[in-house]
Each structure stands twice: as C-alpha cells, then as structure tokens.
Coordinates of C-alpha atoms in Angstrom, one line a residue:
M1 CA -7.8 -18.7 17.3
R2 CA -6.2 -21.6 15.5
L3 CA -8.3 -23.1 12.6
N4 CA -6.0 -25.9 11.5
R5 CA -2.3 -26.7 11.2
R6 CA -1.6 -23.9 8.8
W7 CA -4.2 -21.2 9.4
G8 CA -5.6 -19.1 12.2
W9 CA -7.8 -16.0 12.5
M10 CA -7.8 -12.9 14.8
W11 CA -10.1 -10.0 15.4
V12 CA -8.7 -6.6 14.4
P13 CA -10.6 -3.5 15.5
K14 CA -12.2 -1.5 12.6
I15 CA -11.4 -4.4 10.2
G16 CA -12.9 -7.5 11.5
H17 CA -11.7 -11.1 11.3
V18 CA -8.3 -11.5 9.6
L19 CA -6.9 -14.9 8.4
F20 CA -3.2 -15.4 8.8
R21 CA -0.7 -18.1 8.1
W22 CA 0.4 -19.9 11.4
T23 CA 4.2 -20.2 11.4
R24 CA 5.0 -20.6 15.1
D25 CA 3.3 -22.0 18.2
L26 CA 1.6 -19.4 20.3
P27 CA 0.4 -19.8 24.0
V28 CA -3.3 -19.6 23.2
G29 CA -6.3 -21.6 24.6
K30 CA -5.3 -24.3 27.1
H31 CA -1.6 -23.6 26.5
A32 CA -1.9 -20.0 27.9
D33 CA -1.6 -19.0 31.5
K34 CA -0.5 -16.0 33.5
E35 CA 3.2 -16.4 32.7
N36 CA 2.8 -17.6 29.1
R37 CA 0.4 -15.7 27.1
V38 CA -0.1 -13.3 24.1
T39 CA -0.1 -9.7 25.3
G40 CA -0.6 -7.9 22.0
A41 CA -0.5 -7.9 18.2
R42 CA -0.1 -5.5 15.3
L43 CA -0.4 -5.6 11.5
V44 CA 2.7 -4.6 9.5
K45 CA 2.8 -3.8 5.8
E46 CA 6.0 -4.7 4.0
A47 CA 7.0 -4.9 0.3
A48 CA 6.1 -8.6 0.3
G49 CA 2.7 -8.1 1.8
W50 CA 0.9 -7.8 5.1
H51 CA 2.2 -9.6 8.3
V52 CA 0.9 -9.9 11.8
V53 CA 3.3 -9.7 14.7
F54 CA 2.3 -11.1 18.1
R55 CA 3.9 -10.0 21.3
V56 CA 4.3 -13.0 23.6
Q57 CA 5.2 -13.1 27.3
S58 CA 6.9 -16.4 28.3
Q59 CA 8.8 -17.7 31.3
A60 CA 12.5 -18.0 30.4
P61 CA 14.7 -20.1 32.7
E62 CA 18.2 -18.9 33.6
P63 CA 20.6 -20.6 31.2
A64 CA 23.5 -22.7 32.5
P65 CA 27.0 -21.5 31.8
H66 CA 28.2 -22.5 28.3
T67 CA 31.1 -25.0 28.5
G68 CA 32.1 -25.0 24.8
P69 CA 35.3 -23.7 23.2
T70 CA 36.1 -20.0 22.5
V71 CA 36.3 -18.4 19.0
G72 CA 37.3 -15.2 17.4
I73 CA 35.4 -14.0 14.3
D74 CA 36.7 -11.6 11.6
R75 CA 34.1 -10.0 9.4
G76 CA 34.7 -9.2 5.8
V77 CA 33.3 -8.7 2.4
T78 CA 35.0 -11.5 0.3
R79 CA 34.7 -14.0 3.2
P80 CA 31.7 -12.8 5.4
L81 CA 32.8 -14.6 8.6
A82 CA 36.3 -16.1 9.2
L83 CA 36.6 -18.1 12.4
S84 CA 39.8 -18.5 14.4
D85 CA 39.5 -22.3 14.0
G86 CA 40.3 -22.0 10.3
T87 CA 36.7 -22.4 9.0
F88 CA 34.6 -19.9 7.1
R89 CA 30.9 -19.1 6.9
D90 CA 30.1 -18.1 3.3
H91 CA 27.0 -17.4 1.3
G92 CA 26.1 -16.9 -2.3
P93 CA 24.3 -13.9 -3.9
W94 CA 21.0 -13.1 -2.3
L95 CA 19.3 -12.9 -5.7
T96 CA 19.5 -15.4 -8.6
H97 CA 21.0 -14.4 -11.9
G98 CA 17.5 -13.9 -13.4
E99 CA 16.3 -11.9 -10.4
G100 CA 19.4 -9.7 -10.6
E101 CA 18.9 -9.0 -14.3
R102 CA 15.3 -8.2 -13.7
L103 CA 16.3 -5.8 -10.9
R104 CA 18.8 -4.1 -13.2
R105 CA 16.1 -3.6 -15.9
L106 CA 13.7 -2.3 -13.4
E107 CA 16.2 0.2 -12.1
K108 CA 16.8 1.5 -15.7
T109 CA 13.1 1.7 -16.3
K110 CA 12.6 3.6 -13.0
E111 CA 15.3 6.2 -14.0
R112 CA 13.8 6.6 -17.5
R113 CA 10.3 7.2 -16.2
R114 CA 11.5 9.4 -13.4
R115 CA 13.3 11.7 -15.8
A116 CA 10.2 12.0 -17.9
R117 CA 8.2 13.3 -15.0
R118 CA 7.8 17.0 -14.7
P119 CA 9.0 18.8 -11.5
G120 CA 6.2 18.6 -8.9
E121 CA 4.2 16.2 -10.9
K122 CA 2.7 13.2 -9.1
N123 CA 4.1 9.8 -9.8
S124 CA 2.4 7.9 -12.6
R125 CA 0.9 4.5 -12.1
R126 CA 3.6 2.9 -14.1
L127 CA 6.4 4.5 -12.1
T128 CA 4.6 3.5 -8.8
R129 CA 4.3 -0.1 -10.0
T130 CA 8.0 -0.1 -10.9
Y131 CA 8.9 1.2 -7.4
D132 CA 6.8 -1.6 -5.9
Q133 CA 8.4 -4.3 -8.1
I134 CA 11.9 -3.1 -7.1
A135 CA 10.9 -3.1 -3.4
R136 CA 9.6 -6.7 -3.6
L137 CA 12.9 -7.9 -5.1
R138 CA 15.0 -6.1 -2.5
A139 CA 12.7 -7.4 0.3
T140 CA 13.3 -11.0 -1.1
A141 CA 17.1 -10.4 -0.9
K142 CA 16.8 -9.1 2.6
R143 CA 14.7 -12.1 3.8
R144 CA 17.3 -14.5 2.4
A145 CA 20.1 -12.6 4.1
V146 CA 18.3 -12.5 7.5
D147 CA 17.6 -16.3 7.1
W148 CA 21.2 -17.0 6.5
Q149 CA 22.3 -14.9 9.4
H150 CA 19.8 -16.6 11.8
K151 CA 21.0 -20.0 10.8
I152 CA 24.7 -19.2 11.1
T153 CA 24.5 -17.2 14.4
T154 CA 22.4 -20.0 16.0
E155 CA 25.1 -22.6 15.0
I156 CA 27.9 -20.4 16.3
A157 CA 26.1 -19.6 19.6
E158 CA 25.4 -23.2 20.3
T159 CA 29.0 -24.3 19.6
F160 CA 31.1 -21.6 21.3
S161 CA 31.0 -20.2 24.8
R162 CA 32.9 -17.0 24.2
I163 CA 32.7 -15.2 20.9
G164 CA 35.2 -12.4 20.2
M165 CA 34.3 -9.7 17.7
E166 CA 35.9 -6.5 16.5
D167 CA 34.3 -3.3 17.8
L168 CA 33.8 -1.7 14.4
A169 CA 32.5 1.8 13.8
I170 CA 30.4 0.7 10.8
T171 CA 28.8 4.1 10.3
N172 CA 32.2 5.7 9.9
M173 CA 33.3 2.9 7.6
V174 CA 30.5 3.4 5.1
R175 CA 30.8 7.2 4.8
S176 CA 31.1 8.6 1.3
A177 CA 34.5 9.6 -0.1
R178 CA 33.1 12.3 -2.3
G179 CA 34.5 15.2 -0.2
T180 CA 33.7 18.8 -1.0
R181 CA 34.1 21.1 -3.9
E182 CA 37.2 22.6 -2.4
T183 CA 38.7 19.2 -1.4
P184 CA 37.2 16.6 -3.7
G185 CA 37.7 12.9 -2.7
R186 CA 39.6 10.2 -4.6
N187 CA 38.4 6.8 -5.8
V188 CA 34.8 7.8 -5.1
R189 CA 33.2 5.1 -7.2
Q190 CA 35.4 2.4 -5.7
K191 CA 34.6 3.5 -2.2
A192 CA 30.9 3.6 -3.0
G193 CA 31.1 0.0 -4.2
L194 CA 32.8 -1.0 -1.0
N195 CA 30.2 0.8 1.1
R196 CA 27.4 -1.1 -0.7
A197 CA 29.2 -4.4 -0.1
I198 CA 29.6 -3.6 3.6
A199 CA 26.0 -2.6 3.9
A200 CA 24.8 -5.8 2.2
E201 CA 26.6 -7.9 4.8
A202 CA 24.8 -6.2 7.7
W203 CA 27.6 -6.7 10.2
G204 CA 25.8 -5.0 13.0
R205 CA 22.8 -7.2 12.7
T206 CA 25.1 -10.3 12.9
V207 CA 26.6 -9.0 16.2
T208 CA 23.1 -8.3 17.6
M209 CA 21.9 -11.8 16.8
L210 CA 25.0 -13.3 18.4
E211 CA 24.6 -11.3 21.6
C212 CA 21.0 -12.4 22.0
K213 CA 21.5 -16.0 21.2
S214 CA 24.7 -16.4 23.2
A215 CA 23.0 -14.9 26.3
D216 CA 20.2 -17.4 25.9
R217 CA 22.7 -20.3 25.9
G218 CA 24.9 -19.1 28.7
G219 CA 27.6 -17.6 26.5
S220 CA 28.9 -14.1 25.9
V221 CA 30.1 -11.9 23.1
V222 CA 33.3 -9.9 23.8
K223 CA 34.1 -6.9 21.6
V224 CA 37.7 -5.9 21.1
P225 CA 39.2 -2.8 19.4
A226 CA 39.9 -3.4 15.7
P227 CA 43.3 -1.7 15.2
N228 CA 46.2 -4.1 14.4
T229 CA 44.1 -7.3 14.5
S230 CA 44.9 -7.9 10.8
R231 CA 48.5 -6.7 11.0
C232 CA 49.6 -8.7 14.1
C233 CA 51.0 -12.2 13.7
S234 CA 49.0 -14.7 15.7
A235 CA 52.1 -16.9 16.2
C236 CA 54.8 -14.5 17.4
G237 CA 52.9 -11.2 18.0
L238 CA 54.9 -9.0 15.6
T239 CA 52.8 -6.1 14.3
T240 CA 53.9 -4.4 11.1
P241 CA 52.0 -3.3 7.9
G242 CA 54.2 -5.5 5.8
N243 CA 52.8 -8.7 7.3
R244 CA 49.6 -8.4 5.2
E245 CA 51.3 -9.5 1.9
T246 CA 48.0 -9.5 0.0
Q247 CA 44.3 -9.1 0.9
A248 CA 43.9 -12.8 1.5
R249 CA 47.5 -13.9 2.5
F250 CA 49.4 -13.2 5.7
V251 CA 53.1 -13.7 5.9
C252 CA 55.0 -12.8 9.0
K253 CA 58.1 -10.7 8.4
N254 CA 59.8 -11.9 11.6
P255 CA 62.8 -14.0 10.4
G256 CA 62.5 -16.2 13.4
C257 CA 58.8 -16.9 12.8
G258 CA 57.9 -17.1 9.1
F259 CA 54.2 -17.9 9.8
E260 CA 52.0 -18.0 6.7
G261 CA 48.3 -18.4 6.5
N262 CA 45.0 -16.9 5.6
A263 CA 44.8 -13.3 6.6
D264 CA 41.2 -13.4 7.9
T265 CA 41.9 -16.6 10.0
N266 CA 45.0 -14.9 11.5
A267 CA 42.9 -11.9 12.4
G268 CA 40.3 -14.2 14.0
R269 CA 43.0 -15.8 16.2
N270 CA 44.1 -12.3 17.3
I271 CA 40.5 -11.4 18.2
D272 CA 40.1 -14.6 20.1
R273 CA 43.3 -14.0 22.1
A274 CA 42.3 -10.4 22.8
A275 CA 38.9 -11.4 24.0
G276 CA 40.4 -13.7 26.6
Q277 CA 42.7 -11.0 28.0
A278 CA 41.1 -9.4 31.1
V279 CA 42.4 -5.9 30.6
S280 CA 40.8 -2.5 30.5
G281 CA 39.4 -0.9 27.3
R282 CA 42.6 1.0 26.6
G283 CA 45.4 -0.2 24.4
D284 CA 45.3 -2.4 21.3
F285 CA 43.4 -5.2 22.9
G286 CA 40.9 -3.7 25.3
V287 CA 37.8 -5.7 26.1
T288 CA 34.1 -4.8 26.2
R289 CA 31.9 -7.6 27.3
S290 CA 28.2 -8.0 26.2
T291 CA 26.1 -10.5 28.0
K292 CA 22.6 -8.9 27.8
R293 CA 21.0 -10.8 30.7
R294 CA 17.2 -10.8 30.6
P295 CA 14.6 -10.8 33.3
P296 CA 12.7 -14.0 33.9
T297 CA 9.8 -12.9 31.7
R298 CA 10.4 -11.1 28.4
P299 CA 8.3 -10.3 25.3
H300 CA 9.4 -11.5 21.9
A301 CA 7.9 -11.2 18.5
V302 CA 6.5 -14.1 16.5

C-alpha cells in the first residue's frame, strides 16, 4: 500500500507492517490487473541495510527492430569501454579520496585485531564492527559501479542496433599466477593487481546488461572470439604482434598502410567488422549471437 509519494508499507508474515521507501511505480490498487500485478516480495539484508524486492509481472510488447548504427566495443582497465566510433566511456574511482583512506585504515585495523585473536576464539565486537564498516564502504563502491554501468549500457543500447563484444573467458583471465612449490609463478604481485582491476570493472555484468537492454529495444549483442582483435590492423587487415607499438598506441607495420591510432579504438573496429561477418564460430572471427527474446509476460525485480 502506498502512503504518500515517498513511503509505502507492506505486511510481512511473523514481522508485521514494514515501512519502505517507494523508489519505483508498482502495479497496485487500480493500476493492477491480471496481466500487470505484483506476484511476490522478499526482504534482503545487505551491507547498506535492509531492502524489499518486489516481483512484478507485466505485459511487454514485442520491440520493433532497431534501425541504429552498429558498434564494436573493446573492454579494458585503463579505458573501461572503447567504442569503434572513436569515443570512450570512462569513469572515476568508485570511492573518494577520503573514503579510500578510511578503507585503507580499516583494513589495517582488521588485520591487527585479527592477528590478536586466538585460534578458535570468537570474533570480538570491535573486530565485527570493523568488518561491518569495511562491508559498507565496499557496498557503496559497488552501488556506484552498478549505477554507472546501468547508465552507460542504457545509452549504448538505445543508440546502436548491433553491439559487438569480445567473447572473453574472464574466469581464466583472473586466475592467480602464484603457481606451485615445484614451479612457482613470476610477477605474482603484478598479476594480482591486474586481477583486482579486471574484477573491479565487472566486464561480465556489462555484457549481461547490454544483452537484456538491447533485446528490449530490438537490438542484439554479438560475441566474437578475442584472439588477434588487438593485433589486426582495422585499415588493411595485417595481423602481427609488432602492430601494438605501446599499450595505448597502434601503428601498422605494413609499408603500404601506415595506419596509426588508438589501440583500443582499432580493436573496437575489428570487433565491429567481425560481428557483421555471417560465418561460423570457427576461425579468428567466428560469431555468437545473443538476442535473449522474452515471452510476452516476464517478472522483473523492483
């Protein structure tokens, strides 16, 4: 039941009436019918507090085919999203300088109090409070990251009809380089830092959002194999490791071409071209289409 513009209340078994902040319109009262109605709800406890999630069934019309241009997107750490049209989608740090310093101090405090605990001893109240403070800061960073991803993926899905993405094995990319005692790894600390940077960008979540939003707008997401997308020249097609002059600069080694440009933009153009090739999944530029068509009625969380 809606009380006013900002607040509503619901009945929870074994708890009673619960007030909640109204953030999205729900089909309740005179706005509800057989095809548009609330079918369930649940309470979720997160680091930032309690939330109520409503399951809503609504009638979704079949979207018309998207008539916009196509694009290829290269995902990275320095530049999160590089589009084939030469533009970038960047973001700043998820935590401010003060929040980052506070998180660093809390991490040091956690380690100091954890080392002082005896084996098998229950966590002290201070250590538990420190864990909660760290979780709240990390939850804040995640909410800001998800908010940025929602805004960017909505803009991309509304602009482009076909979106090409690399089919990356992210789980394999973030594996530790520590190795074993017999064959220890090399550059373990550098690889660990790269793994944290890749995990912070949440590349898989970006693709999932694009697939859902593109399907709702009549577009599609096409995944292409990742090998040689950053080594191939988008102008002449020459593929050689020497083309990648630096991490950010691409210079074609073909004497008859001489193309120069941003390496991520060049990779995005190769991805866009590969997504438009109607070939099988074999070879350097195989294609896997993802449209995710939905039934006329579907539940979604609020």
